PDB file of C-alpha atoms in Angstrom:
ATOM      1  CA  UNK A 162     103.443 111.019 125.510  1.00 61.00           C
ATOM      2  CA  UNK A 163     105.154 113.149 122.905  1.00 83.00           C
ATOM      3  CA  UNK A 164     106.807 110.130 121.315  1.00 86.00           C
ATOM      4  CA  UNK A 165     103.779 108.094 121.429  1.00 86.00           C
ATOM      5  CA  UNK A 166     101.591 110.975 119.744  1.00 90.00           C
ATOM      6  CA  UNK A 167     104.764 110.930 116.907  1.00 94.00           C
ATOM      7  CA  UNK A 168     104.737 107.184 116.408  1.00 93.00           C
ATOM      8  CA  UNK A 169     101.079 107.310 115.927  1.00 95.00           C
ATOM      9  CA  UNK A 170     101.162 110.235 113.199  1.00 96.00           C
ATOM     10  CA  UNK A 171     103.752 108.078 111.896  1.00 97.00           C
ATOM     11  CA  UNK A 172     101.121 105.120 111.664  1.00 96.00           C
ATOM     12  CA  UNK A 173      98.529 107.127 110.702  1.00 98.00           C
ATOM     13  CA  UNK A 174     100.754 108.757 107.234  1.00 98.00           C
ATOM     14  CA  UNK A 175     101.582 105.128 106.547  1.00 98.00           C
ATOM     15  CA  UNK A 176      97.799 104.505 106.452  1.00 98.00           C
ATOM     16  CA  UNK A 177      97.077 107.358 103.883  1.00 98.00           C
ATOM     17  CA  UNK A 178      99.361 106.258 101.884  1.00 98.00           C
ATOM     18  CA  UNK A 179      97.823 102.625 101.577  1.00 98.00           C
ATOM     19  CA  UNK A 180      94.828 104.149 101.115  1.00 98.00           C
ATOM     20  CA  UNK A 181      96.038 106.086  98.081  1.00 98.00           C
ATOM     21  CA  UNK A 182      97.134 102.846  96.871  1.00 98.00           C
ATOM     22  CA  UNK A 183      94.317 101.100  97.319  1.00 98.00           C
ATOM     23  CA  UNK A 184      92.621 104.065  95.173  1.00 98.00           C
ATOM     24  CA  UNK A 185      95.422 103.857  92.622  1.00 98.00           C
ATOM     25  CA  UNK A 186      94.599 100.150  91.978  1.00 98.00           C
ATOM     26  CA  UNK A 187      91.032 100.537  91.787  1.00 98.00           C
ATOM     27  CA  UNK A 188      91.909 103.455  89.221  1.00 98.00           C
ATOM     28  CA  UNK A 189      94.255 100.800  87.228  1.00 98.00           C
ATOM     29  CA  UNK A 190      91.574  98.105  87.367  1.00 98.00           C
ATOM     30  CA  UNK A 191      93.417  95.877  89.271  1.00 98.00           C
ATOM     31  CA  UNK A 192      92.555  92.080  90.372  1.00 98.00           C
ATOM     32  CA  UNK A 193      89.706  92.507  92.615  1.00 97.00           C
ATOM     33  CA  UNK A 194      91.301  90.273  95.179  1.00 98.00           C
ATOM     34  CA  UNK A 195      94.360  91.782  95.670  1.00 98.00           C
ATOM     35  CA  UNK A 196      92.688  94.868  95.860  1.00 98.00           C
ATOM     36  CA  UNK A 197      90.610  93.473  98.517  1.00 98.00           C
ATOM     37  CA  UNK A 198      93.825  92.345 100.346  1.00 98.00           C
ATOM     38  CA  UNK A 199      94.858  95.471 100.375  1.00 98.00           C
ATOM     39  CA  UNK A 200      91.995  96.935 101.785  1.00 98.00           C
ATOM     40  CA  UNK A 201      92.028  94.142 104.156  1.00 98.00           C
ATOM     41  CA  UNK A 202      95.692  95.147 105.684  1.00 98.00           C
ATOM     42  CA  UNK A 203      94.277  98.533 105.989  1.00 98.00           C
ATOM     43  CA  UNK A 204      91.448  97.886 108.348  1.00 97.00           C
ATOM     44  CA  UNK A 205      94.341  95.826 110.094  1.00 98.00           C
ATOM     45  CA  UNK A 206      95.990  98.846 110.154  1.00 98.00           C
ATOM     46  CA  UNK A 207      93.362 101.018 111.235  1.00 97.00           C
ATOM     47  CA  UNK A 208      92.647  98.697 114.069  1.00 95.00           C
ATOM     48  CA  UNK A 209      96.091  98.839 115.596  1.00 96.00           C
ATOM     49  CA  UNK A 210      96.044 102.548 115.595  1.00 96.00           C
ATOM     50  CA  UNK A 211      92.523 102.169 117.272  1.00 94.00           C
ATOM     51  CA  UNK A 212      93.873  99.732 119.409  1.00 94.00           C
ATOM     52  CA  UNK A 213      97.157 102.234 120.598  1.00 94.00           C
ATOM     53  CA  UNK A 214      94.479 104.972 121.124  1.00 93.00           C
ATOM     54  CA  UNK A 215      92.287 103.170 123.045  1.00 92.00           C
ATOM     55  CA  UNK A 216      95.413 102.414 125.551  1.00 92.00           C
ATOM     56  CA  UNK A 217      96.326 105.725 125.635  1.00 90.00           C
ATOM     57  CA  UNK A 218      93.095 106.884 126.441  1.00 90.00           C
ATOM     58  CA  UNK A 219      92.559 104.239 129.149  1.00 89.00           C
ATOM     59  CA  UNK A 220      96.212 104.877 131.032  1.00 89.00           C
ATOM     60  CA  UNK A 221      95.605 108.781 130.718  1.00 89.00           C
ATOM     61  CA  UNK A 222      92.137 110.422 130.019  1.00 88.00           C
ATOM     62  CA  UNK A 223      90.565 107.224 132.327  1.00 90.00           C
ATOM     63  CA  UNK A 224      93.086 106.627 134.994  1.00 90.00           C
ATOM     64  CA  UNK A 225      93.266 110.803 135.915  1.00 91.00           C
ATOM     65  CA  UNK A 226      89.434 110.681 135.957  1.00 91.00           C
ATOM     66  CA  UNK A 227      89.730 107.690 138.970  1.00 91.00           C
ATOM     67  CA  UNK A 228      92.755 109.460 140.379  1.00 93.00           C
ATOM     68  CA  UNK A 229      90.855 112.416 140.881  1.00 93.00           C
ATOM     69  CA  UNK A 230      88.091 111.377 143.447  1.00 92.00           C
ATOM     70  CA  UNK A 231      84.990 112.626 140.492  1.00 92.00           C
ATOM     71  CA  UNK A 232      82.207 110.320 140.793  1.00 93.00           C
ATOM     72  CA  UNK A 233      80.806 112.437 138.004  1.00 94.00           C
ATOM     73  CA  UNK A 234      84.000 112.299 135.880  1.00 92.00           C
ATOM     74  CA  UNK A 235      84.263 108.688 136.472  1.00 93.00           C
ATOM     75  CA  UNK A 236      80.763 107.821 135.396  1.00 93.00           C
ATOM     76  CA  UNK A 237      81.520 110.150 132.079  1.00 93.00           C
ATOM     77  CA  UNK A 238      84.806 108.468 131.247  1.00 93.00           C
ATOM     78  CA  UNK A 239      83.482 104.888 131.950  1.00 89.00           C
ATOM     79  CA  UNK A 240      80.465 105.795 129.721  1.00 93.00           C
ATOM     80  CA  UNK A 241      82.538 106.936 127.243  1.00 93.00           C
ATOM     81  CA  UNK A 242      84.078 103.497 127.013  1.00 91.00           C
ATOM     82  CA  UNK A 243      80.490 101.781 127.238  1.00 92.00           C
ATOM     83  CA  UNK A 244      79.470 103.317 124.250  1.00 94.00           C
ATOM     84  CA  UNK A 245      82.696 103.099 121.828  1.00 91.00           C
ATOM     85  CA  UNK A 246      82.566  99.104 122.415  1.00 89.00           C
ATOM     86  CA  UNK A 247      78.887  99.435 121.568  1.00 93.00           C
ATOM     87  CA  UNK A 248      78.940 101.206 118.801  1.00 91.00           C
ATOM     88  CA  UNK A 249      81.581  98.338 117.897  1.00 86.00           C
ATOM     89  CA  UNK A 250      79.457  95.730 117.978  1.00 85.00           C
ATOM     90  CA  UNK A 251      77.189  97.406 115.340  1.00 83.00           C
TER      91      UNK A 251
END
């Protein structure tokens, strides 16, 4: 787990730091679309560290809730789920 939190803090910095470049080319006037590239690889980005959270949370925070025999813990981690793919689709 320690690794995997370090390899996403890792992702995470390398994010920033498109971000700041993304900033710096807007602040240079830069070709709109490679600006919009740019921004484009960063939501790509983004969405792989969603997607390594979203693991993590589902083979931890989920899988202890089933392990441990709460019905009410269950129904909270499941609806926890429920609503992050909903708000999603928005």
């Amino acid at each position: 787990m320690v690794q995997q939190t370090k390899s996403l803090i890792n992702r995470l910095g390398r994010i920033e730091g498109q971000v700041r470049g993304v900033r710096a080319m807007v602040e240079q006037d830069r070709y709109c679309i490679d600006i919009l590239h740019q921004i484009q690889a960063v939501k790509a980005a983004l969405a792989k560290a969603e997607d390594e959270i979203l693991k993590t949370h589902a083979s931890h925070c989920v899988a202890e809730a089933i392990a441990s025999g709460d019905e009410e813990e269950q129904r909270a981690k499941f609806g926890e789920l429920v609503d992050l793919f909903a708000k999603a689709k928005r």
